[in-house]
mmCIF file of C-alpha atoms in Angstrom:
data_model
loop_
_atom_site.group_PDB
_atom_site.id
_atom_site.type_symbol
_atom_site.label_atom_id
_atom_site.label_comp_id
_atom_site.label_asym_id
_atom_site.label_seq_id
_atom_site.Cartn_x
_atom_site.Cartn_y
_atom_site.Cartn_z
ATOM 1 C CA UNK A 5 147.671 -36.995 37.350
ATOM 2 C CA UNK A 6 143.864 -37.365 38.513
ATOM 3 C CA UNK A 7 141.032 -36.942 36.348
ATOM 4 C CA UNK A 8 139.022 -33.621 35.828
ATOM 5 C CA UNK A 9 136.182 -35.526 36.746
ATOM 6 C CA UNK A 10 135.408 -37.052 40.162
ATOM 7 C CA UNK A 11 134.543 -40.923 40.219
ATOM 8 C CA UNK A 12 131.261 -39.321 41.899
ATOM 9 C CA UNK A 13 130.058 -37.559 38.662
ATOM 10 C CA UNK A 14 130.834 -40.410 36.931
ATOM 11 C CA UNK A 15 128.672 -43.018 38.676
ATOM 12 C CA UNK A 16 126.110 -39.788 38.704
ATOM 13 C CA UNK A 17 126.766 -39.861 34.532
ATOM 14 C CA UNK A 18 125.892 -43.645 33.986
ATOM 15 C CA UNK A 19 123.392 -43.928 36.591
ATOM 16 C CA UNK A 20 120.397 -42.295 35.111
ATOM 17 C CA UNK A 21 116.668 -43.520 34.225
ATOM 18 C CA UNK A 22 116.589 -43.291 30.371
ATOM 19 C CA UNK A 23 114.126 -40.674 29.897
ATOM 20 C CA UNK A 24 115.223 -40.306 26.127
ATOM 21 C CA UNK A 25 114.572 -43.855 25.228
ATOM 22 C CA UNK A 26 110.995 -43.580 27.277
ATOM 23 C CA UNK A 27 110.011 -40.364 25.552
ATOM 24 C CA UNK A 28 111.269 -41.912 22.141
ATOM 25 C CA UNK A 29 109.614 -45.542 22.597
ATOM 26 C CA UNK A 30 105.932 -43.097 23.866
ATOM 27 C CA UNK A 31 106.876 -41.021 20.486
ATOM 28 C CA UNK A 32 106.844 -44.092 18.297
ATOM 29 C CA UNK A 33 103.833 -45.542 19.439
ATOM 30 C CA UNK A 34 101.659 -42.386 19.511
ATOM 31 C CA UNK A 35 102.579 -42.423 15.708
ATOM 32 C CA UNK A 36 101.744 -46.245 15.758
ATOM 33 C CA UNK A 37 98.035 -45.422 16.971
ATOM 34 C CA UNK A 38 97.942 -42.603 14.987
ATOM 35 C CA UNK A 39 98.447 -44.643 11.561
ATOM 36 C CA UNK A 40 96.161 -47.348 12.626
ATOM 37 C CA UNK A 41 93.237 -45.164 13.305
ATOM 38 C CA UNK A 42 93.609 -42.750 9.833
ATOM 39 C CA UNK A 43 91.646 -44.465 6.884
ATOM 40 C CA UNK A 44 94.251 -46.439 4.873
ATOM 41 C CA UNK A 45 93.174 -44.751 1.708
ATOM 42 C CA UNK A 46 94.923 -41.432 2.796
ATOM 43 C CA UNK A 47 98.564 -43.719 4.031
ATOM 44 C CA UNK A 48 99.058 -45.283 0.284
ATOM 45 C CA UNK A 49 99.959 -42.701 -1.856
ATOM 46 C CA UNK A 50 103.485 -43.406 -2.350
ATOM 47 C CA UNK A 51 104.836 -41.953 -5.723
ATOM 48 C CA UNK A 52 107.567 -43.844 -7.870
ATOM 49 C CA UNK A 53 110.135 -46.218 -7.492
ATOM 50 C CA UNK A 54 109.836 -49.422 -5.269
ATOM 51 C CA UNK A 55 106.917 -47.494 -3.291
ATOM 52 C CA UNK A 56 104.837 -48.436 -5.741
ATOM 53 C CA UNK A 57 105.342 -52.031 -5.452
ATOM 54 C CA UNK A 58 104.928 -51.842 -1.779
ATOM 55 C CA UNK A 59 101.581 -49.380 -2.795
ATOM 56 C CA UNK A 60 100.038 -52.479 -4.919
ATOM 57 C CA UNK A 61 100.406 -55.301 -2.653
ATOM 58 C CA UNK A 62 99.061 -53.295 0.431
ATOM 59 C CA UNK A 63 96.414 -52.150 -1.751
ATOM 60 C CA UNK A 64 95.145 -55.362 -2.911
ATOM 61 C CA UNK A 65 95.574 -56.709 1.270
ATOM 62 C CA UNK A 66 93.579 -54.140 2.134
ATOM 63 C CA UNK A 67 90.783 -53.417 -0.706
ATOM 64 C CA UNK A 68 90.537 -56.569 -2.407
ATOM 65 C CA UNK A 69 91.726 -56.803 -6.295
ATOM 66 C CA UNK A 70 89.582 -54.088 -8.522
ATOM 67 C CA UNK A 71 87.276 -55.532 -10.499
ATOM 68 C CA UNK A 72 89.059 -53.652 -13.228
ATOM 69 C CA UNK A 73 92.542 -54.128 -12.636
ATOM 70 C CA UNK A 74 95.315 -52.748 -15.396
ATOM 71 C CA UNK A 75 98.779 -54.788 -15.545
ATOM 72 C CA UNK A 76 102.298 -53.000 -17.277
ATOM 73 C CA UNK A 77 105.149 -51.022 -16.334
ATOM 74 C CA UNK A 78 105.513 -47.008 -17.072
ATOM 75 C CA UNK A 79 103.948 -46.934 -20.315
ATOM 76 C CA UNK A 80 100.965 -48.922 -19.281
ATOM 77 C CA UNK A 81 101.011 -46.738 -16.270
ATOM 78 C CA UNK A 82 101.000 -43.737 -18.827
ATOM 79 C CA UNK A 83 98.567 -45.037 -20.937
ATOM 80 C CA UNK A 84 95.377 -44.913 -18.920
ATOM 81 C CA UNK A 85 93.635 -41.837 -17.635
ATOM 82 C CA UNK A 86 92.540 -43.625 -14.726
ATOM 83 C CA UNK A 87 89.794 -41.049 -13.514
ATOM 84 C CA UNK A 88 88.684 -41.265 -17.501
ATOM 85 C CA UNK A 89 88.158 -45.276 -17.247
ATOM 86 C CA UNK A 90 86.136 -45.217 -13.767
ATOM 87 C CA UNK A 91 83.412 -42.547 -15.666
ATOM 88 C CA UNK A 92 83.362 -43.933 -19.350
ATOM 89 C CA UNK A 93 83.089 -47.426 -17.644
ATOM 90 C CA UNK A 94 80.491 -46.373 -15.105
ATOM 91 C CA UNK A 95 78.626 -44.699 -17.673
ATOM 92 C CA UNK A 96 78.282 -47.437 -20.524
ATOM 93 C CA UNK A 97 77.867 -50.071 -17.816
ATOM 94 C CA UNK A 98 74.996 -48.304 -15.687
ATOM 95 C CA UNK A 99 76.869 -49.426 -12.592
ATOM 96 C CA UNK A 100 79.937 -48.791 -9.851
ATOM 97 C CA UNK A 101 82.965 -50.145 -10.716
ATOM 98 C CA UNK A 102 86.148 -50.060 -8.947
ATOM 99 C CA UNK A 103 89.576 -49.720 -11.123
ATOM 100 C CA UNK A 104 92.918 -49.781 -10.099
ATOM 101 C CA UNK A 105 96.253 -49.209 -12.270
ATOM 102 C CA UNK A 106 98.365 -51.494 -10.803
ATOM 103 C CA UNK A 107 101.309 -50.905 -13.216
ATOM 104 C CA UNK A 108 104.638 -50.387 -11.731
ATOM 105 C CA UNK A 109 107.827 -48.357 -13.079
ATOM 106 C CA UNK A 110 110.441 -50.409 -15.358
ATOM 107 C CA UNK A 111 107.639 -53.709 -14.539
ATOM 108 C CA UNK A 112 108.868 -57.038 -16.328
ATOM 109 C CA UNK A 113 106.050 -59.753 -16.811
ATOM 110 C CA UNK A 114 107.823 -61.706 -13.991
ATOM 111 C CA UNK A 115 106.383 -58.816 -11.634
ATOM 112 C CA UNK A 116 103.345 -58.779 -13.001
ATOM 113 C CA UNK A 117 103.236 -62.128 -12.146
ATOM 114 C CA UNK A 118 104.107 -61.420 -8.751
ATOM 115 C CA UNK A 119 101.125 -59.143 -8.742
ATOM 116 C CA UNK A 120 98.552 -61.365 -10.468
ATOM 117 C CA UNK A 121 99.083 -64.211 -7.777
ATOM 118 C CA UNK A 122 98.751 -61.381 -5.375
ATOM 119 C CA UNK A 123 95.297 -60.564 -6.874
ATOM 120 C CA UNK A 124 94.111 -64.480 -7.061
ATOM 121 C CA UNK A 125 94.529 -64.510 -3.222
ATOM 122 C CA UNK A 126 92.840 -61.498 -2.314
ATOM 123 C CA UNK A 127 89.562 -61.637 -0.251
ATOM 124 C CA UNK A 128 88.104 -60.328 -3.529
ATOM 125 C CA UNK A 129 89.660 -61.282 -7.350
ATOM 126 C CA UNK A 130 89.297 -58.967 -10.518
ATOM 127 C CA UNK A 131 86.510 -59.654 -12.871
ATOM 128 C CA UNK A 132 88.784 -58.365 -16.097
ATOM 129 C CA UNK A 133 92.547 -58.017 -16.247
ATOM 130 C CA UNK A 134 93.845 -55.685 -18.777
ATOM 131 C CA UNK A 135 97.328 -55.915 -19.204
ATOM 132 C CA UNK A 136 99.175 -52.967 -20.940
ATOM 133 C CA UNK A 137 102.320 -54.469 -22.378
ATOM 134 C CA UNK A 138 105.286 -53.763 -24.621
ATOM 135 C CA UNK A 139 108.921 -55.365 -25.725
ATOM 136 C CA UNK A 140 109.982 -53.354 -22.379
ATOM 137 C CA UNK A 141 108.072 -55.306 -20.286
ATOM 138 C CA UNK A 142 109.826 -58.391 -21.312
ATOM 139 C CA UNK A 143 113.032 -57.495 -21.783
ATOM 140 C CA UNK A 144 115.972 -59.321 -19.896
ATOM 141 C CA UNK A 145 115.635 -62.632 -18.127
ATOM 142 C CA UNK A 146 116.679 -62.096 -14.784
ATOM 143 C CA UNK A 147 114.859 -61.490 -11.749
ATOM 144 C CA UNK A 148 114.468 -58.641 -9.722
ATOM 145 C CA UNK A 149 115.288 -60.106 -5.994
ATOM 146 C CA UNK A 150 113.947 -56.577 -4.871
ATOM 147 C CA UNK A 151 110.972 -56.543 -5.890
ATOM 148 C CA UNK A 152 110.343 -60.024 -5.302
ATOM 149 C CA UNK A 153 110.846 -59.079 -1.454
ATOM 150 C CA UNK A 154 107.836 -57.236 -1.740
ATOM 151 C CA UNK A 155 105.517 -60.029 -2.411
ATOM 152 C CA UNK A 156 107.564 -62.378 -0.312
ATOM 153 C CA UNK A 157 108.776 -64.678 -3.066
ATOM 154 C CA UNK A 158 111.535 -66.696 -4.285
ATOM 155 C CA UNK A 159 110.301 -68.311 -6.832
ATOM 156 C CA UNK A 160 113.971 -69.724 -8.154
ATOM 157 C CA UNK A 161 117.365 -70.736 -7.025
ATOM 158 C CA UNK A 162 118.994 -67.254 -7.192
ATOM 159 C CA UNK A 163 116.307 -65.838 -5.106
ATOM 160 C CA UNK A 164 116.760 -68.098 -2.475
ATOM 161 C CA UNK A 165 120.560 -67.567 -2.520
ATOM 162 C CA UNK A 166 120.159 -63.685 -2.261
ATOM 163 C CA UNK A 167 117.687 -64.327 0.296
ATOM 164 C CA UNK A 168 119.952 -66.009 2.219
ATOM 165 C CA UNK A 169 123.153 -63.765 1.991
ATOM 166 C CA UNK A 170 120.561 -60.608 3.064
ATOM 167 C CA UNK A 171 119.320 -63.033 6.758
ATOM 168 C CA UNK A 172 119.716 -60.239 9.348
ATOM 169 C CA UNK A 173 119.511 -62.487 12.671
ATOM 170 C CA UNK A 174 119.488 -66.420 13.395
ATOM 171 C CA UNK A 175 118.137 -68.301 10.536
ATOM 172 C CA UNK A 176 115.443 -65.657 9.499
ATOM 173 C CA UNK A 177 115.821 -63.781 6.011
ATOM 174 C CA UNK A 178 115.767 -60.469 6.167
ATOM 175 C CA UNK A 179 112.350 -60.409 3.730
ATOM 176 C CA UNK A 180 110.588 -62.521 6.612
ATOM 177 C CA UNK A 181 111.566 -59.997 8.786
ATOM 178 C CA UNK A 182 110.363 -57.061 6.770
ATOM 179 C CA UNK A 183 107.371 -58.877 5.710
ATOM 180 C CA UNK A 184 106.645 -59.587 9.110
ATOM 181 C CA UNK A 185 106.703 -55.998 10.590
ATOM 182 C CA UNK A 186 104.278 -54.832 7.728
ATOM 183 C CA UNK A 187 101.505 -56.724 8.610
ATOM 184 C CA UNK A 188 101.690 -55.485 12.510
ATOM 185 C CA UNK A 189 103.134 -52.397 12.101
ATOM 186 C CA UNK A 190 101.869 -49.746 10.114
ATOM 187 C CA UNK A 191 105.118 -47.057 10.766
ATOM 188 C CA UNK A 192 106.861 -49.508 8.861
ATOM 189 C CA UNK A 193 104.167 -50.742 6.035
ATOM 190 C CA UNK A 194 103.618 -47.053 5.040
ATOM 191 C CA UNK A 195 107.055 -45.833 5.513
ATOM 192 C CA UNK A 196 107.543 -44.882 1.595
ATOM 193 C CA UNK A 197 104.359 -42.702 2.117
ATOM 194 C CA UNK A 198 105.888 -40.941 5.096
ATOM 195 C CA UNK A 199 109.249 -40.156 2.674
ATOM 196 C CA UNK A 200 106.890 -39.072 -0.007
ATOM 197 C CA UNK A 201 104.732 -36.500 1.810
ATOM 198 C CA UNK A 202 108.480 -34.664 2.703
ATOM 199 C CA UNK A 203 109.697 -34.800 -1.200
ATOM 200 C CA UNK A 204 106.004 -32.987 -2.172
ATOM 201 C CA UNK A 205 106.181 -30.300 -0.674
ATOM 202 C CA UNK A 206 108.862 -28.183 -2.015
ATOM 203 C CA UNK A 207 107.265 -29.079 -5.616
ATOM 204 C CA UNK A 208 104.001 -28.144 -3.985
ATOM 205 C CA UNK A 209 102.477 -30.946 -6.076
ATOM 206 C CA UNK A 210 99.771 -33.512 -4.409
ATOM 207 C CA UNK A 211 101.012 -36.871 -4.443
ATOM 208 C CA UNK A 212 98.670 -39.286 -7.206
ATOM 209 C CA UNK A 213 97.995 -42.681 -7.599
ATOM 210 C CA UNK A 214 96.941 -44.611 -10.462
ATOM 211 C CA UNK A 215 96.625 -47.554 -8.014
ATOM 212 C CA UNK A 216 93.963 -45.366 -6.333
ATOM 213 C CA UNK A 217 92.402 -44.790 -9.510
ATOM 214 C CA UNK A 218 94.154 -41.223 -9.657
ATOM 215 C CA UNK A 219 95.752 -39.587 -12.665
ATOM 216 C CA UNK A 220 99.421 -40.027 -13.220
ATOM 217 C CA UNK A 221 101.592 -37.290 -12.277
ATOM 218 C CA UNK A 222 102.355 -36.072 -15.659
ATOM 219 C CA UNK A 223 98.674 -36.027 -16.488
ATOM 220 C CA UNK A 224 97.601 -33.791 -14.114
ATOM 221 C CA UNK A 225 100.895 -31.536 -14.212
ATOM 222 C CA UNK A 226 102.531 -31.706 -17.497
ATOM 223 C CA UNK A 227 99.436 -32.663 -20.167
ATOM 224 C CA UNK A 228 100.187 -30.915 -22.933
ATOM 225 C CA UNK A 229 104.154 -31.589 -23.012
ATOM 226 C CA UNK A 230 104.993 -34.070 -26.251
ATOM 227 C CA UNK A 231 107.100 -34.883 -28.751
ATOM 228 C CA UNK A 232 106.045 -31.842 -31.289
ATOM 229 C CA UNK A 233 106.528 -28.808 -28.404
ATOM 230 C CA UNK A 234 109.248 -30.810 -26.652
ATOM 231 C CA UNK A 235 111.060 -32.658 -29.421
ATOM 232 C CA UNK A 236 113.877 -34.639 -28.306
ATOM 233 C CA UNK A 237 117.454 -35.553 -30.320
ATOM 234 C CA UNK A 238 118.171 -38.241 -31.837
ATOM 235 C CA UNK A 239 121.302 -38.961 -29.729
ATOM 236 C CA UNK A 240 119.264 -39.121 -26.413
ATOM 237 C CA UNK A 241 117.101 -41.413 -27.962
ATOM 238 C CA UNK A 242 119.888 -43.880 -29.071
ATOM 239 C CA UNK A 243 121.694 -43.328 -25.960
ATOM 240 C CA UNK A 244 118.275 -44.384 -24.630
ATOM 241 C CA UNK A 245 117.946 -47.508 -26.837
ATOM 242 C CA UNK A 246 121.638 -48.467 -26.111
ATOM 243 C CA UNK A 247 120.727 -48.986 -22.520
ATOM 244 C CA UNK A 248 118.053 -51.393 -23.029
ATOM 245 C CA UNK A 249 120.734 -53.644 -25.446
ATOM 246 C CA UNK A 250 123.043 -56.637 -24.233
ATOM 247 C CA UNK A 251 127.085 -56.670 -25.195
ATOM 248 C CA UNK A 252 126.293 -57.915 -28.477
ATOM 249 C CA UNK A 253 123.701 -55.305 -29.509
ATOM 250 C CA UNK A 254 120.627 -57.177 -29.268
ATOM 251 C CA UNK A 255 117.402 -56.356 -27.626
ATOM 252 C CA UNK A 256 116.667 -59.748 -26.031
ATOM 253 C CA UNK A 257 113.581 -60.679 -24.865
ATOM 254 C CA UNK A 258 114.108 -63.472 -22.189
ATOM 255 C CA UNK A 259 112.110 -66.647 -22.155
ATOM 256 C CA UNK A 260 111.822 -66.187 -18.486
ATOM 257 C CA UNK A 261 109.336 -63.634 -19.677
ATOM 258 C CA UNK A 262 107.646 -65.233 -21.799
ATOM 259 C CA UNK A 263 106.877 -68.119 -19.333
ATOM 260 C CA UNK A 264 105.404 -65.777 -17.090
ATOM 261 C CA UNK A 265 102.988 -64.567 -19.705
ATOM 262 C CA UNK A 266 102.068 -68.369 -19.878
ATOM 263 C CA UNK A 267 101.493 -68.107 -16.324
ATOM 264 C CA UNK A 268 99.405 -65.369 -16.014
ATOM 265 C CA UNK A 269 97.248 -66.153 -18.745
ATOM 266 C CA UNK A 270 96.643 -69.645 -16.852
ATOM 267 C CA UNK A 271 96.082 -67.758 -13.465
ATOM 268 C CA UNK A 272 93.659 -65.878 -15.029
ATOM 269 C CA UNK A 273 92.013 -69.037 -16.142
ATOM 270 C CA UNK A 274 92.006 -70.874 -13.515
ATOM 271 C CA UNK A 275 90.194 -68.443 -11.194
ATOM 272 C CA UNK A 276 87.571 -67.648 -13.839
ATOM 273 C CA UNK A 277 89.353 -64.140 -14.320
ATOM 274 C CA UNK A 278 88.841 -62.594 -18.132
ATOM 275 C CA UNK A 279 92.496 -61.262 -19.729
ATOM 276 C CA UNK A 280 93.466 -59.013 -22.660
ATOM 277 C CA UNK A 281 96.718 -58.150 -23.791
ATOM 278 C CA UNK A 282 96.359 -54.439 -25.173
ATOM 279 C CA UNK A 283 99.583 -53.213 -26.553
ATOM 280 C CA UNK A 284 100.749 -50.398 -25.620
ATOM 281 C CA UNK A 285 102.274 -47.408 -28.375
ATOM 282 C CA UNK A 286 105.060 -46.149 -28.805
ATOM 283 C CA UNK A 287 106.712 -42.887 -31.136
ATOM 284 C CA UNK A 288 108.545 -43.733 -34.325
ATOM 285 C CA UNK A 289 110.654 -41.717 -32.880
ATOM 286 C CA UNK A 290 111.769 -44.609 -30.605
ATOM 287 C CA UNK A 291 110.625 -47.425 -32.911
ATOM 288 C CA UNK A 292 113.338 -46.096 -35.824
ATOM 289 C CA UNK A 293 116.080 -46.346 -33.166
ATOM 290 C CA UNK A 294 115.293 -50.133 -31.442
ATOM 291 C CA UNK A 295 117.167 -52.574 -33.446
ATOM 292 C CA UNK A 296 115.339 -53.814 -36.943
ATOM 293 C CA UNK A 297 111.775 -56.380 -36.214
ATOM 294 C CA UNK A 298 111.793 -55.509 -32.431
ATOM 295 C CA UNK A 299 108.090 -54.422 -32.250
ATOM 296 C CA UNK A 300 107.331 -57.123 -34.890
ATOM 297 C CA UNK A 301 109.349 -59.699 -32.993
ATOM 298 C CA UNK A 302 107.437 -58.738 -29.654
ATOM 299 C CA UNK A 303 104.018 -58.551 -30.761
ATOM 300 C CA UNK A 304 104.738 -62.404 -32.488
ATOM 301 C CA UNK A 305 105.525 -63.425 -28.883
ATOM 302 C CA UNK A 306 102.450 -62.052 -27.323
ATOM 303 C CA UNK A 307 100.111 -63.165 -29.642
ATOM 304 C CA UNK A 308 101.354 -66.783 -29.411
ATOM 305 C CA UNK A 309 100.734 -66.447 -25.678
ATOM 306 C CA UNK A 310 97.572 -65.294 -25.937
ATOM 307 C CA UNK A 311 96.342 -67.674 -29.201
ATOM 308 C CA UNK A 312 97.589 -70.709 -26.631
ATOM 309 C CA UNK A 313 95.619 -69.657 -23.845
ATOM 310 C CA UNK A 314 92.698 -68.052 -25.847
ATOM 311 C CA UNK A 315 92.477 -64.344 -24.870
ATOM 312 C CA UNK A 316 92.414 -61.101 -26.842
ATOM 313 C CA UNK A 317 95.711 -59.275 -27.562
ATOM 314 C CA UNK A 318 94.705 -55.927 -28.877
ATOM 315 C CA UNK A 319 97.398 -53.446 -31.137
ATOM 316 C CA UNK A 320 96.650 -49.770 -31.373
ATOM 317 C CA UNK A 321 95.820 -50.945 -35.211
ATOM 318 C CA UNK A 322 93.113 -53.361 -33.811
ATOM 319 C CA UNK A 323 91.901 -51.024 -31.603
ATOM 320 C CA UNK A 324 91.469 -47.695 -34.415
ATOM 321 C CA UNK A 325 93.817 -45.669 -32.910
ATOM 322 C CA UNK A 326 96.590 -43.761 -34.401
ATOM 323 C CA UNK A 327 99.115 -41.397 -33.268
ATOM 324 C CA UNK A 328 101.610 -39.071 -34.072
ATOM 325 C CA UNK A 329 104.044 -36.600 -31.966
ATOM 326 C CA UNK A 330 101.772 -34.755 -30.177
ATOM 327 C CA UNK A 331 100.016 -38.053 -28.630
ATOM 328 C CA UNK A 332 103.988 -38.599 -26.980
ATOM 329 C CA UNK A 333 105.005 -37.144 -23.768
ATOM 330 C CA UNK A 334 108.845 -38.528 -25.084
ATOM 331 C CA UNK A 335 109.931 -41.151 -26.872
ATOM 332 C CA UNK A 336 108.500 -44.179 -24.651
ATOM 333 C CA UNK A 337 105.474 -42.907 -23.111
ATOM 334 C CA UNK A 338 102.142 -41.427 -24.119
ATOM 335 C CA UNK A 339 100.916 -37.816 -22.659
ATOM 336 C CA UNK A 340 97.444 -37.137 -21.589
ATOM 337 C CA UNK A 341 95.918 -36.824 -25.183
ATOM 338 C CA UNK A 342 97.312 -39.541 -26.443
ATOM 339 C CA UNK A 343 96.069 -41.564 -22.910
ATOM 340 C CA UNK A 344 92.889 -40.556 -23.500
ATOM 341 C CA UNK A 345 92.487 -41.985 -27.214
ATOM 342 C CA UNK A 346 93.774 -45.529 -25.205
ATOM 343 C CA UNK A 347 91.477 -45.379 -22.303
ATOM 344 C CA UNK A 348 88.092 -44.667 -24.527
ATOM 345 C CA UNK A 349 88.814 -47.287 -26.531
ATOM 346 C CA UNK A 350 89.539 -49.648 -23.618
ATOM 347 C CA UNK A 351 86.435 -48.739 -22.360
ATOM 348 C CA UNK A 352 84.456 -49.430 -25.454
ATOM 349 C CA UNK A 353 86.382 -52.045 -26.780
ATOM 350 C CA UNK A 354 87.396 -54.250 -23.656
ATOM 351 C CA UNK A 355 85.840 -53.498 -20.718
ATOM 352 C CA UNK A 356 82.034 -53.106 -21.801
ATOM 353 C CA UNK A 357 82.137 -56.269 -23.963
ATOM 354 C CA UNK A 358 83.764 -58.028 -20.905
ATOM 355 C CA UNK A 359 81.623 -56.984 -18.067
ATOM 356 C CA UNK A 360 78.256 -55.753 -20.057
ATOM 357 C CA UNK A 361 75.148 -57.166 -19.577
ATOM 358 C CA UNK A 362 75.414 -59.832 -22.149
ATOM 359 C CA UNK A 363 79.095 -61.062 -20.164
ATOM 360 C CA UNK A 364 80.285 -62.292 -23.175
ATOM 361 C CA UNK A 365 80.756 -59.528 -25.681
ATOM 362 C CA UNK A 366 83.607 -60.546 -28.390
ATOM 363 C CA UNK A 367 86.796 -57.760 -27.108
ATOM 364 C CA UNK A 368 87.850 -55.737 -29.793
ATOM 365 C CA UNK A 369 84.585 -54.845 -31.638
ATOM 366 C CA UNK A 370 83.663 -51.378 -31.334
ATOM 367 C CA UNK A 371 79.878 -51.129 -29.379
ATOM 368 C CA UNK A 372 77.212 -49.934 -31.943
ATOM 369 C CA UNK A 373 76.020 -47.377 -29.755
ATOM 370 C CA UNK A 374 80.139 -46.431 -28.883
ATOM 371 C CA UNK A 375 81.832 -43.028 -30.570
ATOM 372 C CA UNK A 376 84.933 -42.930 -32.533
ATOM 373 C CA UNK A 377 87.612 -44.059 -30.623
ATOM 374 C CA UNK A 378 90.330 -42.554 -33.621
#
């Protein structure tokens, strides 16, 4: 039986110019120019998640480190009202300053790391480095491959192993690849910005950036939610906790951690960059559920780090401050009331002594001339 369709249509079928792939290739670059000619400061906005790693290496590529810069995961994300610092700094030091908030979701001090090297080679390094830790930031001991993609590192045999099993073509790793297609094209380097502008806009929320010196997104939307309007069970917090423990129960706090403490602090030191631990709080809510001496056993580790390499490491007790429920968004992370208590007495105790006139103020002491900072 012949075909329905004549061996003329056919050959008429497969014959065409490829219009589609013209108009899409003329599409794609269109876009391409378009990116490269809009100020970067409007493309890096990216929100959460791995975005935000992506958001503070382009950052510091393109600006230069901030003289300023702030180090931690969520809580030291949530702990500075970045808008706050910029003023109270600008105001006690007479001056311009640029601050950034480079803190990234569920950050260990082995990206941190990853971020501090990334600072030491920028065109321009940070002056102060304040570093907003807690037991969460050094819990574990593994790596995260994924984020270490970002930065383009391997800095350890299982890296390089993973690195290997993800090599897309010929001998190249797929993290060259990616790596490579940043730097020239910008459709890919802002890509999580792109997804980001989409998942606004049914929330009809503007997308912040405490890299760009913005407030978080629960400061500006949600600033009065906290622990005492909002409580929250017991069971979700120890459902919480049990997360964060290993088979046996323990919260472990890896050495892998610990040495990259050690290696920050020497980074630091090395390229004539002043440091300060500042711990960041958390609720008794939380601290009643984490297995007995955690918060004692953590703050032991950091000041041992710091005492070795002679820098500041700052508790909410050495800094004045208390809190209670209402200073708690949840459990783990402060709202914008209790943020603001943190960032004033940054300000007064940390950043003016650091970069004031006299360079060399001791970090810690109140100023004379400072307000309360309870």
């Amino acid at each position: 039986m012949r075909s329905s369709t004549s061996s003329s249509e056919r050959t008429h079928c497969g014959s065409g110019f490829p219009w589609a792939v013209v108009v899409a290739a003329c599409l794609v670059a269109l876009v391409e120019v378009a990116v490269h000619l809009t100020p970067t400061r409007s493309l890096l906005g990216y929100g959460e998640g791995l975005g935000t790693y992506y958001e503070v290496r382009h950052t510091i590529e393109d600006k230069g480190a901030a003289e300023v810069s702030v180090l931690g995961e969520s809580r030291g994300r949530e702990s500075i009202v970045m808008p706050d610092l910029d003023k109270l700094s600008e105001g006690r030091l007479g001056r311009e300053i640029y601050t950034a908030n480079y803190s990234c979701p569920d950050a260990k001090s082995t990206d941190m790391l990853l971020v501090t090297r990334e600072m030491m080679s920028a065109r321009t390094k940070p002056k102060l480095v304040v570093y907003v830790i807690s037991s969460r930031g050094l819990l574990g001991d593994d790596h995260s491959v994924q984020r270490e993609e970002v930065f383009g590192v391997f800095p350890n045999e299982y890296g390089h192993g993973t690195a290997q099993k993800l090599a897309s073509f010929s001998e190249y790793p797929l993290w060259q690849v990616r790596n490579a297609l940043q730097r020239h094209y910008y459709t890919f380097r802002y890509r999580y910005r792109f997804r980001n502008v989409f998942a606004s806009v049914p929330r009809h929320r503007a997308m912040l950036s405490p890299v760009q010196g913005e407030e978080t997104t629960w400061q500006r939307y949600m600033p009065n939610r906290s622990l005492a309007t909002n409580p929250i069970s017991d069971a979700h917090i120890q459902d919480y906790v049990a997360r964060l423990l290993d088979a046996d129960g323990k919260y472990v706090m890896g050495q892998t951690r610990v040495e990259a403490l050690r290696e920050i602090v020497a980074l630091c030191a090395r390229n004539g960059v002043k440091l300060a631990f500042v711990a960041a709080p958390i609720s008794d809510d939380l601290n009643r559920h984490l297995p007995a001496g955690t918060q004692e056993r953590f703050r032991e580790i950091v000041r041992n780090v710091a005492n070795e390499g002679g820098v500041p490491f700052l508790t909410p007790e050495d800094l004045g401050l208390s809190f209670d429920r209402s200073d708690f968004r949840e459990q783990s992370h402060l709202n914008r009331r209790g943020a603001e208590k943190v960032t004033k007495a940054v300000v007064d105790q940390v950043v003016v002594p650091a970069l004031g006139p006299a360079g060399g103020g001791a970090v810690g002491q109140v100023p004379t001339s400072g307000g309360s900072t309870s």
